[in-house]
Coordinates of C-alpha atoms and ligand atoms in Angstrom, one line a residue:
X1272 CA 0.0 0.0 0.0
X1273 CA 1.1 3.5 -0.5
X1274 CA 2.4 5.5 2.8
X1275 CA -0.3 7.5 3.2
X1276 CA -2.9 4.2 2.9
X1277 CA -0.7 2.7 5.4
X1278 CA -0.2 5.9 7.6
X1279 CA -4.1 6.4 7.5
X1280 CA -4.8 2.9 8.3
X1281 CA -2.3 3.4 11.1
X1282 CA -4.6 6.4 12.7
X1283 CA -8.2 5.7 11.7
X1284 CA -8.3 2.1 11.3
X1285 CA -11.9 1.2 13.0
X1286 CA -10.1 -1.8 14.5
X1287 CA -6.8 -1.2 14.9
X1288 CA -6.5 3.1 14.9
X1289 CA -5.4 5.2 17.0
X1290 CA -7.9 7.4 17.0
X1291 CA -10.6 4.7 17.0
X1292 CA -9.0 3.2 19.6
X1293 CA -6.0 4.9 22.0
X1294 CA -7.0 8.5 21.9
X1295 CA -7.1 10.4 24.8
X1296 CA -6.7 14.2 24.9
X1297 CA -5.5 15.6 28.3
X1298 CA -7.7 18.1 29.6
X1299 CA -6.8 20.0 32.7
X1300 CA -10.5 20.0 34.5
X1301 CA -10.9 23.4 35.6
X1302 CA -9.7 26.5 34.0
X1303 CA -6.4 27.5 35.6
X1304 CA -6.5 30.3 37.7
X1305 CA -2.9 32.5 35.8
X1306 CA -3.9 35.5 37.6
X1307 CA -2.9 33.4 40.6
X1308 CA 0.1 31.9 39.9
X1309 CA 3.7 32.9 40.5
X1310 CA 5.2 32.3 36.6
X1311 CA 5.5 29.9 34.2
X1312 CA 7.0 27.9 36.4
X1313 CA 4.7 27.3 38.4
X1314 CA 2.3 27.1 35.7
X1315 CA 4.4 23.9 34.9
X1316 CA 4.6 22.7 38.2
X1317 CA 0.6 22.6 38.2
X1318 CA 0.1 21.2 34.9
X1319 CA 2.5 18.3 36.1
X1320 CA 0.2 17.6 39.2
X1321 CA -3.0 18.0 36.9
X1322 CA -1.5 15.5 34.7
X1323 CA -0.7 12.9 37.3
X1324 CA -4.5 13.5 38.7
X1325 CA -5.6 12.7 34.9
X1326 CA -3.4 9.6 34.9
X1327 CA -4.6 8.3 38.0
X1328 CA -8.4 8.4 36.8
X1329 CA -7.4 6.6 33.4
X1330 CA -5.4 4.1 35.3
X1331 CA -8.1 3.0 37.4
X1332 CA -10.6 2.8 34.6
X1333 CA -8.4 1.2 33.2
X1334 CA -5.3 -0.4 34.2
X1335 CA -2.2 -1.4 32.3
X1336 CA -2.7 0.2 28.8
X1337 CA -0.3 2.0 27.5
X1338 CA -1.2 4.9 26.7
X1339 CA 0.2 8.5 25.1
X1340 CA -1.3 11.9 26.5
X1341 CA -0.6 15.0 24.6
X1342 CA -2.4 18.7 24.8
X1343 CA -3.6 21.4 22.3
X1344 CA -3.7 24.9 24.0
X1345 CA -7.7 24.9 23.4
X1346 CA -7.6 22.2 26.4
X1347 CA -4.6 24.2 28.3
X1348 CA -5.9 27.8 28.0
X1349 CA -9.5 26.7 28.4
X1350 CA -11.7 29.2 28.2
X1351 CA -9.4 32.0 27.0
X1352 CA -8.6 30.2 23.4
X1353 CA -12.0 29.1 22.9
X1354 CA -13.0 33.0 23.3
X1355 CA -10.0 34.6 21.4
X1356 CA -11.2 32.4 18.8
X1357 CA -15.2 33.6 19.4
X1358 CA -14.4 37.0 19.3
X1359 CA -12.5 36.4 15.6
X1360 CA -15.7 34.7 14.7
X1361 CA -18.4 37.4 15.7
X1362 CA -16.1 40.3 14.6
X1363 CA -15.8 39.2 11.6
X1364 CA -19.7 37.9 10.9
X1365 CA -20.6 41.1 12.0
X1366 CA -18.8 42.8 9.6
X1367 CA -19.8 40.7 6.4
X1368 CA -23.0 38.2 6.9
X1369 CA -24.9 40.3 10.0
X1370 CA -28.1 40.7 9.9
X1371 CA -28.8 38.8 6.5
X1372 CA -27.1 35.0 7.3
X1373 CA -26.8 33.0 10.4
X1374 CA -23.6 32.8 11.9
X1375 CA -22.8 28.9 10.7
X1376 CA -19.8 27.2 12.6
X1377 CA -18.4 24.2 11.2
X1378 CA -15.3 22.2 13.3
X1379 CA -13.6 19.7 11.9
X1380 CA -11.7 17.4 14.6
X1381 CA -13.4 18.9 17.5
X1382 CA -10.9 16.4 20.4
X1383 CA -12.8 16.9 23.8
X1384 CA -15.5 19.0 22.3
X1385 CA -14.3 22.1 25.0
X1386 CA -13.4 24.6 21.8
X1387 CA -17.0 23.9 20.9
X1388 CA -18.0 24.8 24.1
X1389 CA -16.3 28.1 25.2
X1390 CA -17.1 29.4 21.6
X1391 CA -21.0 28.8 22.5
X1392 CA -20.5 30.1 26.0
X1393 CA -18.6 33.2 25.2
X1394 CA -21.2 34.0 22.5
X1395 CA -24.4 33.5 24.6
X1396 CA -22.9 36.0 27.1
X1397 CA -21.0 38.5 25.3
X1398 CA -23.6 38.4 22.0
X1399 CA -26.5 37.4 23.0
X1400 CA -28.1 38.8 19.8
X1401 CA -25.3 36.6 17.2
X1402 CA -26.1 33.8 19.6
X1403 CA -29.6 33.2 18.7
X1404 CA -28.6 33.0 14.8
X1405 CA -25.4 30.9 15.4
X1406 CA -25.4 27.0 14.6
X1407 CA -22.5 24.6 15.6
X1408 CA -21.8 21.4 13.4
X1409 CA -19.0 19.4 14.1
X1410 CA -17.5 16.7 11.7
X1411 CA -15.9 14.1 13.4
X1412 CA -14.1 11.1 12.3
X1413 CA -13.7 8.9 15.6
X1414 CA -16.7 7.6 16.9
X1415 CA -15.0 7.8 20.8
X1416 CA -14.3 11.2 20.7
X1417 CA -17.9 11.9 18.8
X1418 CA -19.7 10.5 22.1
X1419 CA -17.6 11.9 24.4
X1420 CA -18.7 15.8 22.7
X1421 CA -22.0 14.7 23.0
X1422 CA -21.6 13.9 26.8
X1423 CA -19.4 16.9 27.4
X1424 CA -23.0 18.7 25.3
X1425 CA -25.4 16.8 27.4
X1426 CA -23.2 17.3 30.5
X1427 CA -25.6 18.9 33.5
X1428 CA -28.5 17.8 31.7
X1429 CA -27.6 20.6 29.6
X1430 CA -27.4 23.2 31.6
X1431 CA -25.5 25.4 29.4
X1432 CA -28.1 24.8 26.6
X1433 CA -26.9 24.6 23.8
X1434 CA -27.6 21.1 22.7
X1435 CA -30.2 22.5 20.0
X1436 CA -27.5 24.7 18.1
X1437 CA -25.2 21.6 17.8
X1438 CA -25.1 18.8 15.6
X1439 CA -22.5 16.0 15.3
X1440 CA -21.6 14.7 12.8
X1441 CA -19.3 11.1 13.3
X1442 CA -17.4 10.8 9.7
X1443 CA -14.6 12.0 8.3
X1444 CA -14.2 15.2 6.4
X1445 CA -13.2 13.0 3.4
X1446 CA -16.1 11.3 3.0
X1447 CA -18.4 14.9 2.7
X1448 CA -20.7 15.0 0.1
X1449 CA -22.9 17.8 0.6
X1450 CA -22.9 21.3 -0.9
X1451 CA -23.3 24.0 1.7
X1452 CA -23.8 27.2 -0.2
X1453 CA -24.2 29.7 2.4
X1454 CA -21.5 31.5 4.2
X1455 CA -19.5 29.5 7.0
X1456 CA -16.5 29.5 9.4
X1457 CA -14.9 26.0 9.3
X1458 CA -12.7 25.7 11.8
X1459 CA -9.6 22.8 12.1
X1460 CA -7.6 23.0 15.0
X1461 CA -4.9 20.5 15.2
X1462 CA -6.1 18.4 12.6
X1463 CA -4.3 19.0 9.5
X1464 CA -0.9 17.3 11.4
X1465 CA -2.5 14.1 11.6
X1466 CA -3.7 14.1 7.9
X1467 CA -1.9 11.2 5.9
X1468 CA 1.0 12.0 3.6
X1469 CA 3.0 10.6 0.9
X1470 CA 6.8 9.7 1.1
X1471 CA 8.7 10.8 -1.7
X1472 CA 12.3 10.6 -2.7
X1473 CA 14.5 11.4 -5.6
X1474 CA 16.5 9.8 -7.2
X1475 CA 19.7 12.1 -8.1
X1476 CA 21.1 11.5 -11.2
X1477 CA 17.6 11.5 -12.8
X1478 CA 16.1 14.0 -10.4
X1479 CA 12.8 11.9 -10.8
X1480 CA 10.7 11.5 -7.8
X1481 CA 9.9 8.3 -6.5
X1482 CA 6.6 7.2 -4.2
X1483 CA 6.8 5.6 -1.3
X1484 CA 5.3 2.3 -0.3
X1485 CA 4.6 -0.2 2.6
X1486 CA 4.3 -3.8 1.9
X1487 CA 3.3 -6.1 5.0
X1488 CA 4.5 -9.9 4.5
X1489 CA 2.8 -13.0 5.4
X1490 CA 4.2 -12.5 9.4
X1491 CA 3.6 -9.2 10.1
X1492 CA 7.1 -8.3 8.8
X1493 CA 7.0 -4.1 7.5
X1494 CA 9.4 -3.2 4.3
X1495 CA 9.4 0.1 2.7
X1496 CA 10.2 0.4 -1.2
X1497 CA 9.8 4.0 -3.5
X1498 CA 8.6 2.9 -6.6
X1499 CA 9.1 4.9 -9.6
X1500 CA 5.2 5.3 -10.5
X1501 CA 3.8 8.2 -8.6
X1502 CA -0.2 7.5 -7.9
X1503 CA -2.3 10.2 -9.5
X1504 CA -2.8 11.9 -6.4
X1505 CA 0.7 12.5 -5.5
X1506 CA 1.1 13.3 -9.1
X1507 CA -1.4 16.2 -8.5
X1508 CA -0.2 17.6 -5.4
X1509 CA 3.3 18.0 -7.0
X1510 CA 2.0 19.4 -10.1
X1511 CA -0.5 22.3 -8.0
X1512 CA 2.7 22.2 -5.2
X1513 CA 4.9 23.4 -8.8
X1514 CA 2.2 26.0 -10.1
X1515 CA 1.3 27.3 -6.8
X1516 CA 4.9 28.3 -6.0
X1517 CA 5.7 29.5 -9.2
X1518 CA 8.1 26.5 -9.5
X1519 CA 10.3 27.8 -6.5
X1520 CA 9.9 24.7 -3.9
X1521 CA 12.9 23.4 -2.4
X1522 CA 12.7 19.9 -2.4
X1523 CA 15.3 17.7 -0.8
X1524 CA 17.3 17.3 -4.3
X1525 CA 17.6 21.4 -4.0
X1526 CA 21.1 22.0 -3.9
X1527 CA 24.0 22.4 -6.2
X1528 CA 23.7 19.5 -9.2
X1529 CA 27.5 19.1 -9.3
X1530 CA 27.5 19.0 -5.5
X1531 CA 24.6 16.4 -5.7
X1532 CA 26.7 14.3 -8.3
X1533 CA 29.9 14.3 -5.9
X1534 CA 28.0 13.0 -3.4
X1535 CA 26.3 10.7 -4.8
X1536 CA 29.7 9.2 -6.1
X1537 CA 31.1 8.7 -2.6
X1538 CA 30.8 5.3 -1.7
X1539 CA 28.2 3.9 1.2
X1540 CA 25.9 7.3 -0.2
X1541 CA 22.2 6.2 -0.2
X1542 CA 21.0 6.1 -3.4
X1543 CA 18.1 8.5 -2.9
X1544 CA 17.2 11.7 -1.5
X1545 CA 15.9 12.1 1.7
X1546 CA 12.0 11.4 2.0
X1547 CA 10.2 14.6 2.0
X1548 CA 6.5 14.1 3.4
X1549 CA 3.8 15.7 1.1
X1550 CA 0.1 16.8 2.5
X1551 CA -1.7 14.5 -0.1
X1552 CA -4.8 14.5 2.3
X1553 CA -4.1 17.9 2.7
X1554 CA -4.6 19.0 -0.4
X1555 CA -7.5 16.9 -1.0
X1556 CA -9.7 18.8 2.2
X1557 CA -8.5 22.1 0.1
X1558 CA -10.5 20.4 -2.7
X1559 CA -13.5 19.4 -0.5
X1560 CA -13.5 23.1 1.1
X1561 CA -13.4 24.3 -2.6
X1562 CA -16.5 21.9 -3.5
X1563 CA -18.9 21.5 -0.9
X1564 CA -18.1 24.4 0.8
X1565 CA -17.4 27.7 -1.7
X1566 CA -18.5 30.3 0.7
X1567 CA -16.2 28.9 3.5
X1568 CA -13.7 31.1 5.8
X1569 CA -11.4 28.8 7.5
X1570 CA -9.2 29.4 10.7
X1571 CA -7.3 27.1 11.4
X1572 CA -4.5 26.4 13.4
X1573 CA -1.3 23.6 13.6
X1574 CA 2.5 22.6 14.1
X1575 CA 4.9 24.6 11.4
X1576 CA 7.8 23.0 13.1
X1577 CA 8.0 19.7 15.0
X1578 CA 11.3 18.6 16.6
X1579 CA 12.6 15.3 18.5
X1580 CA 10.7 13.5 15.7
X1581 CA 11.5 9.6 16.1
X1582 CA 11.6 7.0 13.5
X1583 CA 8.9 4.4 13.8
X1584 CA 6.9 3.1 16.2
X1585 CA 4.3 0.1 16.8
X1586 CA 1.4 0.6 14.6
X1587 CA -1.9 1.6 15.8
X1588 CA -0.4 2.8 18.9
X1589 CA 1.0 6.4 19.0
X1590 CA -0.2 9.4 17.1
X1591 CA 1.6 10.0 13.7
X1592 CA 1.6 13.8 13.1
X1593 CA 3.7 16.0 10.2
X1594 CA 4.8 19.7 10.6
X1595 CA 2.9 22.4 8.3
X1596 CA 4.2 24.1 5.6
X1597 CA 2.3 27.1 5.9
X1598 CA 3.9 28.9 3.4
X1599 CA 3.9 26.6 0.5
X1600 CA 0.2 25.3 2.1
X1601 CA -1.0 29.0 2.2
X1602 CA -0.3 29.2 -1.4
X1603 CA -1.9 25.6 -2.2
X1604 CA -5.0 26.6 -0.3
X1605 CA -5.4 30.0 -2.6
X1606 CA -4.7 28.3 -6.1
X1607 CA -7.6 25.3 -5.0
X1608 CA -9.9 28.0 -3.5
X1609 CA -9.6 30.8 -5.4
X1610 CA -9.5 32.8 -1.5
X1611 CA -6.8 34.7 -0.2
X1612 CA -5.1 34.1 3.5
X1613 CA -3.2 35.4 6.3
X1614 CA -0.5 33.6 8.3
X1615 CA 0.1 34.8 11.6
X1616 CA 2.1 33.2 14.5
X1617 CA 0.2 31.6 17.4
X1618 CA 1.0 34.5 19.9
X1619 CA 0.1 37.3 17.5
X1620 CA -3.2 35.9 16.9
X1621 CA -4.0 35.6 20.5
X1622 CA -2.5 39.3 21.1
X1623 CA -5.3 40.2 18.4
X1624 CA -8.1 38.1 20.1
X1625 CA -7.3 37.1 23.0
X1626 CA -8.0 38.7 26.3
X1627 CA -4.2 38.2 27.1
X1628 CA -4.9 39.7 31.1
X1629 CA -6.7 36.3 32.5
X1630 CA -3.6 34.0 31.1
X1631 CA -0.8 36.3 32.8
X1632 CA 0.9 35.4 35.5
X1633 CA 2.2 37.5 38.8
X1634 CA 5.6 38.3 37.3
X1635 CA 4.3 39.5 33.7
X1636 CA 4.9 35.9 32.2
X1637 CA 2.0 34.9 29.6
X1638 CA 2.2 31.1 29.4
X1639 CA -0.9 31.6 26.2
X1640 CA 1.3 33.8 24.0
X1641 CA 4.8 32.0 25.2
X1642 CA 3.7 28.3 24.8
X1643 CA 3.3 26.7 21.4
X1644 CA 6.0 28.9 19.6
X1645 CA 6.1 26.3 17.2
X1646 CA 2.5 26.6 16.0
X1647 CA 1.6 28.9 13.2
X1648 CA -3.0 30.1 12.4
X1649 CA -4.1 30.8 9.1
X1650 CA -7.3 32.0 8.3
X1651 CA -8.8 33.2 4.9
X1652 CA -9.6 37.1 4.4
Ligands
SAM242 C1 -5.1 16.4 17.5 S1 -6.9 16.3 17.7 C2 -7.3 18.0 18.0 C3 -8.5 18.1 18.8 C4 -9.0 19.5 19.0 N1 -9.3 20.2 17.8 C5 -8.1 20.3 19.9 O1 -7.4 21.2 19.4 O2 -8.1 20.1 21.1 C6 -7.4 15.9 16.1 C7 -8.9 15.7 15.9 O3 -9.2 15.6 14.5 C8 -10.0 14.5 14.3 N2 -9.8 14.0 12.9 C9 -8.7 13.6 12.4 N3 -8.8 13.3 11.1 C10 -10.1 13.6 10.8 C11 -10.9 13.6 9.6 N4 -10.4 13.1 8.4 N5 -12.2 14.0 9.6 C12 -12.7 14.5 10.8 N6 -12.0 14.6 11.9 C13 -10.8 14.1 11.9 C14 -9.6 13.5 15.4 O4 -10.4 12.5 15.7 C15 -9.4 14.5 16.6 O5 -10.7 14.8 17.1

């Protein structure tokens, strides 16, 4: 199978996925109180003890699974993200759709369902009057996680109420078939990291690319080969990849050719380029945003940099996430669209929306604006 059958399989598997089956998405209970705290350090030290709480809990529901935790600042900076991202929303409905469209919400990947839930909450108190006109859908691909929104929905037999703006919707983005004409938000926060790719090398005398794929033998046994036929997929992406950059990507063969040749002369040298890992799936949500969704403004929100990256790891088990390219997926996004976009860095979109006062601690520290560095938001304009 190609890498990215066998890296989705890996994930969303029904049987066998880790998000059908090991996902679990930290969440620190109740908001943490910044205001309160010393510094970031003791911001850490708290999140540690909140962590080994969460543990406990799982371990006694149950006991001995391995298990990997990991957190998104929506969970972390509960409510404050949720409403920095609320108060993007409303500003900008009220500027183009108010009074004469609802104010239409769609999130893809919605993890613990808490984003969904301090958008609603900030908007029924702040905007009461964009409230009554605002629907929520969410499009979610694990079934797990899908319940467990509708229990965090349902949660004080709705005493927030706002179980009849919601809807949930348990299947992947990829399988969307539905043309929604009006104007939308769609909102993907952490999603587009776990969206399969494609291995590709090159081969450097040629400078052809080559596609990577897994074959699985009769034990169990994994071997990776690059064949020299690239699926038509793959064959897209580095086709819109070559248009929408004006031919200037650096792929991994970008260096000097009589460099390259040297090199590749030198005995014990690999015979191929490095892998670089292209958004295939990536590309193909741009194409379903484009299609069933033409009046669409996405925000969303993910890794541009991921370091200590390790090298395999017992399928089914861990989370398999890539870095962003913003830039190059920025200009993907606007030839498949036909929209135009803004990058900005995690922290100066929270210094835009965000009410940066509640997440700073005694000594000036601002654990919201200093954490996730390596996370980059991009929204359309
Ligand atoms: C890393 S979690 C992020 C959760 C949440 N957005 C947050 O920031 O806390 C990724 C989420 O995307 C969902 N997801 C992944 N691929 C998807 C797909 N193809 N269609 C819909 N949801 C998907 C996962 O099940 C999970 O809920």
């Amino acid at each position: 199978m190609l890498t990215r059958d066998f890296v989705e399989d890996s994930l969303y598997n029904p049987s066998y996925g880790y998000f059908s089956k090991q996902v679990v998405i930290f969440t620190p209970g109740e908001p943490f109180e910044f205001n309160n705290m010393r510094d970031e350090v003791e911001f850490h030290k708290l999140l540690g003890q909140r962590y080994t709480e969460f543990e406990d809990k799982l371990d006694e529901k149950t006991p001995n699974e391995t298990r990997q935790l990991w957190h998104t600042p929506t969970e972390l900076f509960r409510p404050y993200y949720g409403e920095a991202i609320a108060r993007y929303l409303v500003a900008n409905y009220k500027l183009s759709q108010y009074p004469y469209h609802d104010l239409t919400i769609y999130e893809m990947g919605a993890g613990n369902g808490t984003l969904m839930l301090n958008i609603l909450d900030y908007i029924r108190d702040a905007e009461p009057s964009v409230y009554e006109r605002t629907k929520f859908k969410i499009i979610e691909i694990s079934s797990n996680l899908a319940k467990l929104q509708a229990i965090q929905l349902l949660r004080g037999a709705d005493s927030r109420g706002h179980s009849s703006k919601v809807e949930i919707i348990n299947k992947s983005i990829f399988e969307w078939d539905q043309i929604v004409p009006s104007p939308c938000y769609f909102l993907a926060m952490e999603v587009f990291d776990n969206f399969a790719h494609d291995a590709i090398r090159y081969d450097p005398m040629t400078e052809e690319p080559l596609q990577g794929t897994v074959l699985i033998d009769s034990r169990g046994d994994f071997y990776e080969f690059y064949v020299p036929q690239i699926d038509p997929v793959a064959s897209r992406f580095l086709r819109v990849r070559h248009a929408a950059t004006g031919g200037r990507y650096r792929h991994p063969l970008s260096q000097s050719r009589i460099l390259r040749k040297v090199k590749s002369s030198l005995p014990f040298t690999p015979n191929l380029s490095d892998p670089e890992y292209i958004p295939t799936r990536l590309m193909q949500f741009f194409d379903i945003l484009g299609k069933y969704f033409p009046s669409h403004r996405l925000l969303t929100s993910d890794f541009h940099d991921l370091p200590d990256t390790i090298r395999g790891v017992h399928q089914g088990y861990f989370d398999i996430l890539f870095p962003t390219d913003f830039g190059v997926m920025e200009l993907m996004y606007q030839a498949i669209t036909g929209k135009l976009t803004r990058v900005l860095s995690h922290e100066e979109f929270l210094r835009r929306w965000a009410d940066v006062e509640e997440t700073e601690t005694e000594n000036g520290e601002n654990p919201m604006l200093n954490w996730y560095k390596n996370a980059s938001v991009l929204t359309t304009v």
